[in-house]
């Protein structure tokens, strides 16, 4: 049995709700509101929704609990937490991979988030430039990207209670309120029922191997799993916190927001006779046209992109926090210096992504693979690395640390855990590794 390293007092969340909102803020982001609807649209609607929900329950929730337990036990960043549990072993490589993945995702995620920010003002100005032209202008994309990174830095600068927690407490409820208002508008449009049917009536004839892969990948990305974001957030939990209840609440909140995003977008889409399979441009290309048909549409549009920017910000915060915590814990850098160092690296790495929407032909269509640079980054970091990371975390938890040892950690704050420990054990030992290996095989088959 291991005990937590004594170490210096670590800053902690001030309340359970503060933690849940911050972790839900990490999970809820472009992944829910931009990515989930377009992937659902491409994969046939209702049937995808059901598969996605199954992935969240069977794979997502167990890995979520595992990450929080590893983090609270290790009381450090991902690298330090693996080292604390299995000192001197190679398992901390999962932590290093997570730190790298966080910076990798941040570098292109902040580019998309920058466009979202730009769309607030574009909507207000009723500027009708198509997304393709808007994004192809480097004088628009690069500054927006940089501004978004600076916004992220300013929040993470403040640390746990005054930065991440305080802002999440304000921003997350605002997000939910805005979403509900927009849904009320969307479902009352004429023709909205067809959108509701597409989204809520599953047609399992449309399910293919690809649908299942897409659902699994979307679940990890959306729940912020596989790169140690939840290990890092878990490291600021106190022993009184209930890891099981908090982890499940975060997964529920994330899934609820994704579900609501679908409820917003599909009725409006079908009411306007538009194509649900439009792909990544769905939000940026199609929604402004819908807003244009509404009374006071420019304000509704601006509110929507404000909502999307808020969601993205609470996610980039967690992406930045992982590498920051690593530098603070392991290299004894000050928080302020670490934050700027990581943001600078993300800025440099992200420049090709920001130039990949047509402004530089080379990055917009890479030789050999023919993808744009941002899609390549998303495939490597947002898909492959998260999937590998989640595999490593579930194997480490169930086979190396072992659920019976981890149970001693989870039981603190959750005395009833022992009765259901076997369920978590089964999930992490067998269901997750097998499920994830299946995704990886499909990922590589799709590559060909
Ligand atoms: N979960 C976030 C979203 O849905 C993205 C993210 C992935 C954040 C991994 C942190 C870690 O937008």
CSV table of C-alpha atoms and ligand atoms in Angstrom, one decimal:
chain,number,residue,atom,x,y,z
A,1,UNK,CA,0.0,0.0,0.0
A,2,UNK,CA,1.3,3.4,-0.9
A,3,UNK,CA,0.7,6.7,1.0
A,4,UNK,CA,0.5,10.1,-0.6
A,5,UNK,CA,3.9,11.9,-0.7
A,6,UNK,CA,3.9,14.5,2.2
A,7,UNK,CA,5.2,17.4,0.0
A,8,UNK,CA,4.3,21.1,0.6
A,9,UNK,CA,0.7,22.0,1.0
A,10,UNK,CA,-0.9,22.0,-2.4
A,11,UNK,CA,-3.6,24.6,-3.3
A,12,UNK,CA,-7.0,23.0,-3.3
A,13,UNK,CA,-10.4,23.7,-4.7
A,14,UNK,CA,-12.5,25.7,-2.2
A,15,UNK,CA,-15.7,23.7,-2.7
A,16,UNK,CA,-17.0,20.6,-4.4
A,17,UNK,CA,-19.2,22.6,-6.7
A,18,UNK,CA,-16.1,24.7,-7.6
A,19,UNK,CA,-14.2,21.6,-8.6
A,20,UNK,CA,-17.2,20.1,-10.5
A,21,UNK,CA,-17.7,23.3,-12.4
A,22,UNK,CA,-14.0,23.7,-13.3
A,23,UNK,CA,-13.7,20.1,-14.4
A,24,UNK,CA,-17.0,20.3,-16.3
A,25,UNK,CA,-15.6,23.5,-17.8
A,26,UNK,CA,-12.6,21.6,-19.1
A,27,UNK,CA,-14.8,18.9,-20.5
A,28,UNK,CA,-17.3,21.2,-22.1
A,29,UNK,CA,-15.9,23.0,-25.0
A,30,UNK,CA,-15.6,23.2,-28.8
A,31,UNK,CA,-15.8,19.4,-28.6
A,32,UNK,CA,-19.4,19.6,-27.4
A,33,UNK,CA,-20.9,22.5,-29.3
A,34,UNK,CA,-18.9,22.6,-32.5
A,35,UNK,CA,-17.6,19.0,-32.9
A,36,UNK,CA,-20.4,16.9,-31.5
A,37,UNK,CA,-23.2,18.2,-33.7
A,38,UNK,CA,-21.2,17.9,-36.9
A,39,UNK,CA,-19.9,14.4,-36.1
A,40,UNK,CA,-23.5,13.4,-35.2
A,41,UNK,CA,-24.8,14.9,-38.4
A,42,UNK,CA,-22.2,13.0,-40.5
A,43,UNK,CA,-22.9,9.7,-38.7
A,44,UNK,CA,-26.6,9.6,-39.1
A,45,UNK,CA,-28.1,11.4,-36.1
A,46,UNK,CA,-30.0,9.4,-33.5
A,47,UNK,CA,-28.1,6.1,-33.7
A,48,UNK,CA,-24.8,7.9,-33.2
A,49,UNK,CA,-26.2,9.6,-30.2
A,50,UNK,CA,-27.0,6.3,-28.6
A,51,UNK,CA,-23.5,4.9,-29.4
A,52,UNK,CA,-21.9,8.0,-28.0
A,53,UNK,CA,-23.9,7.7,-24.7
A,54,UNK,CA,-22.8,4.0,-24.5
A,55,UNK,CA,-19.1,5.0,-24.9
A,56,UNK,CA,-19.4,7.7,-22.2
A,57,UNK,CA,-20.9,5.2,-19.7
A,58,UNK,CA,-18.7,2.2,-20.5
A,59,UNK,CA,-15.3,3.8,-21.3
A,60,UNK,CA,-15.4,7.5,-20.4
A,61,UNK,CA,-16.8,7.4,-16.9
A,62,UNK,CA,-14.4,4.7,-15.6
A,63,UNK,CA,-11.3,6.5,-17.1
A,64,UNK,CA,-12.6,9.7,-15.5
A,65,UNK,CA,-12.7,8.2,-12.1
A,66,UNK,CA,-9.2,6.5,-12.6
A,67,UNK,CA,-7.7,9.9,-13.6
A,68,UNK,CA,-9.1,11.7,-10.6
A,69,UNK,CA,-7.9,9.0,-8.2
A,70,UNK,CA,-4.4,8.9,-9.7
A,71,UNK,CA,-4.2,12.7,-9.4
A,72,UNK,CA,-5.5,13.0,-5.9
A,73,UNK,CA,-3.3,10.2,-4.7
A,74,UNK,CA,-0.2,11.6,-6.5
A,75,UNK,CA,-1.0,15.2,-5.6
A,76,UNK,CA,1.0,16.4,-8.6
A,77,UNK,CA,0.9,16.9,-12.3
A,78,UNK,CA,0.6,13.7,-14.5
A,79,UNK,CA,4.3,13.0,-14.6
A,80,UNK,CA,4.7,13.5,-10.8
A,81,UNK,CA,1.6,11.5,-10.0
A,82,UNK,CA,2.7,8.4,-11.9
A,83,UNK,CA,6.1,8.7,-10.3
A,84,UNK,CA,4.6,9.0,-6.8
A,85,UNK,CA,2.5,5.8,-7.3
A,86,UNK,CA,5.3,3.7,-9.0
A,87,UNK,CA,8.6,5.5,-8.2
A,88,UNK,CA,11.4,4.9,-10.7
A,89,UNK,CA,9.2,3.0,-13.2
A,90,UNK,CA,8.7,3.9,-16.9
A,91,UNK,CA,4.9,4.5,-16.3
A,92,UNK,CA,5.5,8.2,-16.0
A,93,UNK,CA,6.0,8.2,-19.7
A,94,UNK,CA,2.1,8.4,-19.8
A,95,UNK,CA,2.5,11.6,-17.9
A,96,UNK,CA,5.1,13.0,-20.3
A,97,UNK,CA,2.9,12.1,-23.2
A,98,UNK,CA,0.0,13.9,-21.6
A,99,UNK,CA,2.0,17.1,-21.0
A,100,UNK,CA,3.0,17.0,-24.7
A,101,UNK,CA,-0.5,16.2,-25.9
A,102,UNK,CA,-1.9,19.1,-23.8
A,103,UNK,CA,0.4,21.6,-25.6
A,104,UNK,CA,-0.3,20.0,-28.9
A,105,UNK,CA,-4.1,20.2,-28.5
A,106,UNK,CA,-3.9,23.8,-27.1
A,107,UNK,CA,-1.9,24.9,-30.2
A,108,UNK,CA,-4.7,24.2,-32.7
A,109,UNK,CA,-7.7,24.3,-30.3
A,110,UNK,CA,-6.9,28.0,-29.6
A,111,UNK,CA,-6.8,28.7,-33.3
A,112,UNK,CA,-10.4,27.4,-33.7
A,113,UNK,CA,-11.3,29.3,-30.5
A,114,UNK,CA,-9.9,32.4,-32.0
A,115,UNK,CA,-12.3,32.1,-35.0
A,116,UNK,CA,-15.1,31.7,-32.5
A,117,UNK,CA,-14.1,34.9,-30.8
A,118,UNK,CA,-13.9,36.7,-34.2
A,119,UNK,CA,-17.4,35.5,-35.0
A,120,UNK,CA,-18.9,37.4,-32.0
A,121,UNK,CA,-17.9,40.6,-33.7
A,122,UNK,CA,-18.5,39.4,-37.2
A,123,UNK,CA,-22.1,38.5,-36.2
A,124,UNK,CA,-22.6,41.9,-34.5
A,125,UNK,CA,-21.3,43.7,-37.6
A,126,UNK,CA,-23.6,41.6,-39.8
A,127,UNK,CA,-20.5,40.9,-42.0
A,128,UNK,CA,-21.5,38.2,-44.5
A,129,UNK,CA,-18.0,37.0,-45.5
A,130,UNK,CA,-18.0,33.2,-45.8
A,131,UNK,CA,-16.0,31.2,-43.3
A,132,UNK,CA,-13.5,30.1,-45.9
A,133,UNK,CA,-12.6,33.7,-46.8
A,134,UNK,CA,-12.7,34.8,-43.2
A,135,UNK,CA,-10.3,32.1,-42.1
A,136,UNK,CA,-8.0,32.4,-45.1
A,137,UNK,CA,-6.9,35.9,-43.9
A,138,UNK,CA,-3.8,35.5,-41.7
A,139,UNK,CA,-4.2,39.1,-40.5
A,140,UNK,CA,-7.5,37.9,-38.9
A,141,UNK,CA,-6.6,34.3,-37.8
A,142,UNK,CA,-3.2,35.0,-36.2
A,143,UNK,CA,-4.1,37.9,-34.0
A,144,UNK,CA,-7.3,36.1,-32.8
A,145,UNK,CA,-5.3,33.0,-32.0
A,146,UNK,CA,-2.8,35.1,-30.0
A,147,UNK,CA,-5.6,37.0,-28.2
A,148,UNK,CA,-7.2,33.7,-27.2
A,149,UNK,CA,-4.0,32.4,-25.8
A,150,UNK,CA,-3.4,35.5,-23.8
A,151,UNK,CA,-7.0,35.3,-22.4
A,152,UNK,CA,-6.2,31.7,-21.3
A,153,UNK,CA,-2.9,32.8,-19.7
A,154,UNK,CA,-4.6,35.5,-17.7
A,155,UNK,CA,-7.0,33.0,-16.1
A,156,UNK,CA,-4.4,30.3,-15.4
A,157,UNK,CA,-2.1,33.0,-13.9
A,158,UNK,CA,-4.5,33.4,-11.0
A,159,UNK,CA,-4.0,29.7,-9.9
A,160,UNK,CA,-6.6,27.3,-8.7
A,161,UNK,CA,-9.1,29.2,-6.5
A,162,UNK,CA,-8.8,32.7,-7.8
A,163,UNK,CA,-8.2,31.8,-11.4
A,164,UNK,CA,-9.7,28.6,-12.7
A,165,UNK,CA,-12.3,28.0,-10.0
A,166,UNK,CA,-13.6,31.5,-9.8
A,167,UNK,CA,-14.0,32.0,-13.5
A,168,UNK,CA,-15.6,28.6,-14.0
A,169,UNK,CA,-18.2,29.4,-11.3
A,170,UNK,CA,-19.2,32.5,-13.3
A,171,UNK,CA,-18.8,31.2,-16.8
A,172,UNK,CA,-20.4,27.7,-16.7
A,173,UNK,CA,-23.9,28.7,-15.4
A,174,UNK,CA,-23.9,31.5,-18.0
A,175,UNK,CA,-23.2,29.0,-20.7
A,176,UNK,CA,-26.1,26.8,-19.7
A,177,UNK,CA,-28.5,29.8,-19.5
A,178,UNK,CA,-27.5,31.0,-23.0
A,179,UNK,CA,-27.9,27.5,-24.4
A,180,UNK,CA,-31.4,27.1,-23.0
A,181,UNK,CA,-32.5,30.5,-24.4
A,182,UNK,CA,-31.3,29.6,-27.9
A,183,UNK,CA,-32.8,26.1,-27.8
A,184,UNK,CA,-36.2,27.6,-26.9
A,185,UNK,CA,-35.9,29.6,-30.1
A,186,UNK,CA,-34.7,26.7,-32.2
A,187,UNK,CA,-37.3,24.2,-31.4
A,188,UNK,CA,-40.2,26.6,-32.0
A,189,UNK,CA,-39.1,27.3,-35.6
A,190,UNK,CA,-41.4,26.0,-38.3
A,191,UNK,CA,-40.2,22.6,-39.5
A,192,UNK,CA,-38.1,22.0,-36.3
A,193,UNK,CA,-39.8,18.6,-35.8
A,194,UNK,CA,-37.9,17.0,-38.6
A,195,UNK,CA,-34.6,18.0,-36.9
A,196,UNK,CA,-35.8,16.5,-33.7
A,197,UNK,CA,-36.7,13.3,-35.4
A,198,UNK,CA,-33.3,13.1,-37.1
A,199,UNK,CA,-31.6,13.6,-33.8
A,200,UNK,CA,-33.8,11.6,-31.5
A,201,UNK,CA,-35.1,8.7,-33.5
A,202,UNK,CA,-32.2,6.3,-34.1
A,203,UNK,CA,-31.9,4.6,-37.4
A,204,UNK,CA,-29.5,1.7,-36.7
A,205,UNK,CA,-29.3,0.9,-40.4
A,206,UNK,CA,-26.8,3.8,-40.6
A,207,UNK,CA,-24.3,2.3,-38.1
A,208,UNK,CA,-21.0,1.2,-39.5
A,209,UNK,CA,-17.6,0.4,-37.9
A,210,UNK,CA,-16.7,4.0,-38.6
A,211,UNK,CA,-19.7,5.3,-36.6
A,212,UNK,CA,-18.5,3.4,-33.5
A,213,UNK,CA,-14.9,4.6,-33.9
A,214,UNK,CA,-16.2,8.2,-34.2
A,215,UNK,CA,-18.3,7.8,-31.1
A,216,UNK,CA,-15.5,6.4,-29.0
A,217,UNK,CA,-13.0,9.1,-30.1
A,218,UNK,CA,-15.6,11.9,-29.5
A,219,UNK,CA,-16.2,10.6,-26.0
A,220,UNK,CA,-12.5,10.8,-24.9
A,221,UNK,CA,-12.0,14.2,-26.5
A,222,UNK,CA,-15.2,15.6,-25.1
A,223,UNK,CA,-14.6,14.4,-21.6
A,224,UNK,CA,-10.9,15.7,-21.6
A,225,UNK,CA,-9.6,12.2,-21.0
A,226,UNK,CA,-6.3,10.5,-21.9
A,227,UNK,CA,-3.8,13.4,-21.4
A,228,UNK,CA,-3.9,13.9,-17.6
A,229,UNK,CA,-6.1,17.0,-17.5
A,230,UNK,CA,-8.3,15.2,-15.0
A,231,UNK,CA,-5.2,13.9,-13.2
A,232,UNK,CA,-4.1,17.5,-12.8
A,233,UNK,CA,-7.5,18.7,-11.7
A,234,UNK,CA,-7.8,15.7,-9.3
A,235,UNK,CA,-4.5,16.7,-7.7
A,236,UNK,CA,-6.2,19.8,-6.2
A,237,UNK,CA,-9.0,17.7,-4.6
A,238,UNK,CA,-9.1,17.2,-0.9
A,239,UNK,CA,-9.5,13.8,0.8
A,240,UNK,CA,-13.0,14.8,1.8
A,241,UNK,CA,-14.1,15.1,-1.8
A,242,UNK,CA,-16.1,12.2,-3.3
A,243,UNK,CA,-14.2,11.2,-6.4
A,244,UNK,CA,-16.9,8.9,-7.7
A,245,UNK,CA,-19.8,11.4,-7.3
A,246,UNK,CA,-17.7,14.3,-8.7
A,247,UNK,CA,-16.4,12.3,-11.6
A,248,UNK,CA,-19.8,11.1,-12.6
A,249,UNK,CA,-21.3,14.6,-12.2
A,250,UNK,CA,-18.6,16.0,-14.6
A,251,UNK,CA,-19.4,13.3,-17.2
A,252,UNK,CA,-23.1,13.9,-16.8
A,253,UNK,CA,-22.7,17.7,-17.2
A,254,UNK,CA,-20.5,17.2,-20.3
A,255,UNK,CA,-23.0,14.8,-21.9
A,256,UNK,CA,-25.9,17.1,-21.1
A,257,UNK,CA,-24.3,20.1,-22.8
A,258,UNK,CA,-23.4,18.0,-25.9
A,259,UNK,CA,-27.0,16.7,-26.0
A,260,UNK,CA,-28.3,20.3,-25.7
A,261,UNK,CA,-26.0,21.5,-28.4
A,262,UNK,CA,-27.6,18.9,-30.7
A,263,UNK,CA,-31.0,20.1,-29.6
A,264,UNK,CA,-30.0,23.6,-30.6
A,265,UNK,CA,-28.5,22.8,-33.9
A,266,UNK,CA,-30.6,20.1,-35.6
A,267,UNK,CA,-34.1,21.7,-35.3
A,268,UNK,CA,-32.7,25.0,-36.7
A,269,UNK,CA,-30.8,23.2,-39.5
A,270,UNK,CA,-33.8,21.2,-40.7
A,271,UNK,CA,-36.1,24.2,-40.3
A,272,UNK,CA,-33.8,26.0,-42.8
A,273,UNK,CA,-33.6,23.0,-45.2
A,274,UNK,CA,-29.8,22.7,-44.7
A,275,UNK,CA,-27.5,19.7,-44.9
A,276,UNK,CA,-26.7,18.0,-41.5
A,277,UNK,CA,-23.6,16.4,-43.1
A,278,UNK,CA,-21.8,19.7,-43.8
A,279,UNK,CA,-18.9,18.7,-41.6
A,280,UNK,CA,-16.5,20.9,-39.5
A,281,UNK,CA,-17.8,24.1,-41.1
A,282,UNK,CA,-21.3,23.4,-39.8
A,283,UNK,CA,-21.3,25.9,-37.0
A,284,UNK,CA,-19.4,28.6,-38.8
A,285,UNK,CA,-21.1,28.4,-42.2
A,286,UNK,CA,-24.6,27.3,-41.5
A,287,UNK,CA,-25.6,28.8,-38.2
A,288,UNK,CA,-25.0,32.5,-39.2
A,289,UNK,CA,-27.4,31.9,-42.1
A,290,UNK,CA,-30.0,30.7,-39.6
A,291,UNK,CA,-29.4,33.6,-37.3
A,292,UNK,CA,-29.8,35.9,-40.3
A,293,UNK,CA,-33.4,34.7,-40.7
A,294,UNK,CA,-34.3,35.5,-37.0
A,295,UNK,CA,-35.5,38.7,-35.6
A,296,UNK,CA,-32.5,40.4,-33.8
A,297,UNK,CA,-30.5,37.6,-35.4
A,298,UNK,CA,-27.2,39.4,-35.1
A,299,UNK,CA,-27.6,39.5,-31.3
A,300,UNK,CA,-28.6,35.9,-31.2
A,301,UNK,CA,-25.6,35.0,-33.3
A,302,UNK,CA,-23.2,37.1,-31.2
A,303,UNK,CA,-24.6,35.4,-28.1
A,304,UNK,CA,-24.1,32.0,-29.6
A,305,UNK,CA,-20.4,32.6,-30.5
A,306,UNK,CA,-19.9,34.2,-27.1
A,307,UNK,CA,-21.2,31.0,-25.6
A,308,UNK,CA,-18.8,29.0,-27.7
A,309,UNK,CA,-15.9,31.2,-26.8
A,310,UNK,CA,-16.7,30.8,-23.1
A,311,UNK,CA,-16.9,27.0,-23.5
A,312,UNK,CA,-13.6,27.0,-25.4
A,313,UNK,CA,-11.9,29.2,-22.8
A,314,UNK,CA,-12.7,26.9,-19.8
A,315,UNK,CA,-11.2,24.1,-21.9
A,316,UNK,CA,-8.0,25.9,-23.0
A,317,UNK,CA,-7.5,26.7,-19.3
A,318,UNK,CA,-7.2,23.0,-18.5
A,319,UNK,CA,-5.0,22.4,-21.5
A,320,UNK,CA,-2.6,25.1,-20.3
A,321,UNK,CA,-2.8,24.0,-16.7
A,322,UNK,CA,-1.4,20.5,-17.3
A,323,UNK,CA,2.0,21.6,-18.6
A,324,UNK,CA,2.0,24.5,-16.2
A,325,UNK,CA,1.6,22.2,-13.2
A,326,UNK,CA,4.3,20.0,-14.6
A,327,UNK,CA,6.8,22.9,-14.8
A,328,UNK,CA,5.8,24.2,-11.3
A,329,UNK,CA,6.0,20.8,-9.6
A,330,UNK,CA,8.9,19.2,-11.3
A,331,UNK,CA,11.1,22.1,-12.4
A,332,UNK,CA,10.2,24.5,-9.6
A,333,UNK,CA,9.5,27.3,-12.0
A,334,UNK,CA,7.1,30.0,-10.7
A,335,UNK,CA,3.5,29.7,-11.9
A,336,UNK,CA,3.7,33.0,-13.7
A,337,UNK,CA,6.8,32.1,-15.6
A,338,UNK,CA,5.6,28.6,-16.4
A,339,UNK,CA,2.3,29.9,-17.8
A,340,UNK,CA,4.1,32.2,-20.2
A,341,UNK,CA,6.6,29.6,-21.3
A,342,UNK,CA,3.9,27.0,-22.2
A,343,UNK,CA,1.7,29.6,-23.9
A,344,UNK,CA,4.7,30.8,-26.0
A,345,UNK,CA,5.5,27.2,-27.1
A,346,UNK,CA,1.8,26.7,-28.0
A,347,UNK,CA,1.8,29.9,-30.0
A,348,UNK,CA,4.8,28.9,-32.0
A,349,UNK,CA,3.5,25.3,-32.6
A,350,UNK,CA,0.1,26.7,-33.5
A,351,UNK,CA,1.2,29.1,-36.2
A,352,UNK,CA,1.1,26.5,-39.0
A,353,UNK,CA,-2.4,25.5,-37.8
A,354,UNK,CA,-3.5,29.2,-38.0
A,355,UNK,CA,-2.2,29.4,-41.5
A,356,UNK,CA,-3.8,26.2,-42.7
A,357,UNK,CA,-7.2,27.6,-43.8
A,358,UNK,CA,-5.9,28.8,-47.2
A,359,UNK,CA,-3.5,31.6,-46.2
A,360,UNK,CA,-0.4,29.4,-46.8
A,361,UNK,CA,-1.0,26.7,-49.5
A,362,UNK,CA,1.6,24.4,-48.1
A,363,UNK,CA,-0.1,24.2,-44.6
A,364,UNK,CA,-3.5,24.1,-46.2
A,365,UNK,CA,-2.8,21.0,-48.2
A,366,UNK,CA,0.2,19.1,-46.9
A,367,UNK,CA,2.2,17.2,-49.5
A,368,UNK,CA,1.7,13.4,-49.4
A,369,UNK,CA,-1.3,13.3,-47.1
A,370,UNK,CA,-3.3,16.1,-48.6
A,371,UNK,CA,-4.7,17.2,-45.2
A,372,UNK,CA,-4.4,20.7,-43.8
A,373,UNK,CA,-2.0,21.1,-40.9
A,374,UNK,CA,-4.8,21.6,-38.3
A,375,UNK,CA,-6.5,18.4,-39.2
A,376,UNK,CA,-3.2,16.6,-38.9
A,377,UNK,CA,-2.6,18.0,-35.4
A,378,UNK,CA,-6.2,17.0,-34.4
A,379,UNK,CA,-5.6,13.5,-35.7
A,380,UNK,CA,-2.3,13.0,-33.9
A,381,UNK,CA,-3.1,14.8,-30.6
A,382,UNK,CA,-6.9,14.9,-30.4
A,383,UNK,CA,-7.4,11.3,-31.5
A,384,UNK,CA,-4.4,9.1,-31.4
A,385,UNK,CA,-2.6,10.4,-28.4
A,386,UNK,CA,-5.7,10.7,-26.2
A,387,UNK,CA,-6.7,7.2,-27.2
A,388,UNK,CA,-3.2,5.8,-26.3
A,389,UNK,CA,-3.2,7.8,-23.1
A,390,UNK,CA,-6.6,6.5,-22.0
A,391,UNK,CA,-5.4,2.9,-22.8
A,392,UNK,CA,-2.2,3.5,-20.7
A,393,UNK,CA,-4.2,5.0,-17.8
A,394,UNK,CA,-6.7,2.2,-17.6
A,395,UNK,CA,-4.0,-0.5,-17.8
A,396,UNK,CA,-1.9,1.4,-15.2
A,397,UNK,CA,-4.9,1.8,-12.8
A,398,UNK,CA,-6.3,-1.8,-13.0
A,399,UNK,CA,-3.1,-3.9,-13.6
A,400,UNK,CA,-0.2,-1.9,-12.1
A,401,UNK,CA,-1.6,0.2,-9.2
A,402,UNK,CA,-4.4,-2.3,-8.9
A,403,UNK,CA,-8.0,-1.4,-8.1
A,404,UNK,CA,-7.8,-2.7,-4.6
A,405,UNK,CA,-5.0,-0.3,-3.8
A,406,UNK,CA,-6.7,2.6,-5.6
A,407,UNK,CA,-9.8,1.7,-3.7
A,408,UNK,CA,-8.1,2.9,-0.5
A,409,UNK,CA,-7.8,6.3,-2.2
A,410,UNK,CA,-11.2,6.5,-3.7
A,411,UNK,CA,-12.9,5.3,-0.4
A,412,UNK,CA,-11.8,8.5,1.3
A,413,UNK,CA,-14.7,10.8,0.8
A,414,UNK,CA,-16.7,7.9,-0.7
A,415,UNK,CA,-17.1,5.2,2.0
A,416,UNK,CA,-19.6,3.1,0.0
A,417,UNK,CA,-17.1,2.6,-2.8
A,418,UNK,CA,-16.0,-0.9,-1.8
A,419,UNK,CA,-19.3,-2.3,-2.7
A,420,UNK,CA,-19.0,-1.3,-6.3
A,421,UNK,CA,-15.2,-1.4,-6.7
A,422,UNK,CA,-15.6,-4.6,-8.7
A,423,UNK,CA,-17.5,-2.8,-11.4
A,424,UNK,CA,-14.7,-0.2,-11.9
A,425,UNK,CA,-12.2,-3.0,-11.8
A,426,UNK,CA,-14.0,-4.9,-14.6
A,427,UNK,CA,-14.3,-1.8,-16.7
A,428,UNK,CA,-10.7,-0.7,-16.4
A,429,UNK,CA,-9.1,-4.1,-16.5
A,430,UNK,CA,-11.1,-5.6,-19.5
A,431,UNK,CA,-13.7,-3.4,-21.1
A,432,UNK,CA,-11.6,-0.3,-21.6
A,433,UNK,CA,-8.4,-1.9,-22.9
A,434,UNK,CA,-10.3,-4.1,-25.4
A,435,UNK,CA,-12.6,-1.2,-26.5
A,436,UNK,CA,-9.7,1.1,-26.9
A,437,UNK,CA,-7.5,-1.4,-28.9
A,438,UNK,CA,-10.5,-1.8,-31.2
A,439,UNK,CA,-10.6,2.0,-31.8
A,440,UNK,CA,-6.8,2.1,-32.5
A,441,UNK,CA,-7.0,-0.7,-35.0
A,442,UNK,CA,-9.8,1.2,-36.8
A,443,UNK,CA,-7.9,4.5,-36.6
A,444,UNK,CA,-5.0,2.9,-38.5
A,445,UNK,CA,-7.3,1.1,-41.0
A,446,UNK,CA,-9.0,4.5,-41.7
A,447,UNK,CA,-5.6,6.0,-42.2
A,448,UNK,CA,-5.0,3.7,-45.2
B,1,LIG,N1,-13.0,18.4,-23.7
B,1,LIG,C1,-12.6,19.6,-24.5
B,1,LIG,C2,-13.8,19.9,-25.5
B,1,LIG,O1,-14.7,19.1,-25.6
B,1,LIG,C3,-11.3,19.5,-25.2
B,1,LIG,C4,-10.2,19.0,-24.3
B,1,LIG,C5,-9.6,17.8,-24.6
B,1,LIG,C6,-9.8,19.7,-23.2
B,1,LIG,C7,-8.6,17.3,-23.8
B,1,LIG,C8,-8.8,19.2,-22.4
B,1,LIG,C9,-8.2,18.0,-22.6
B,1,LIG,O2,-13.7,20.9,-26.2
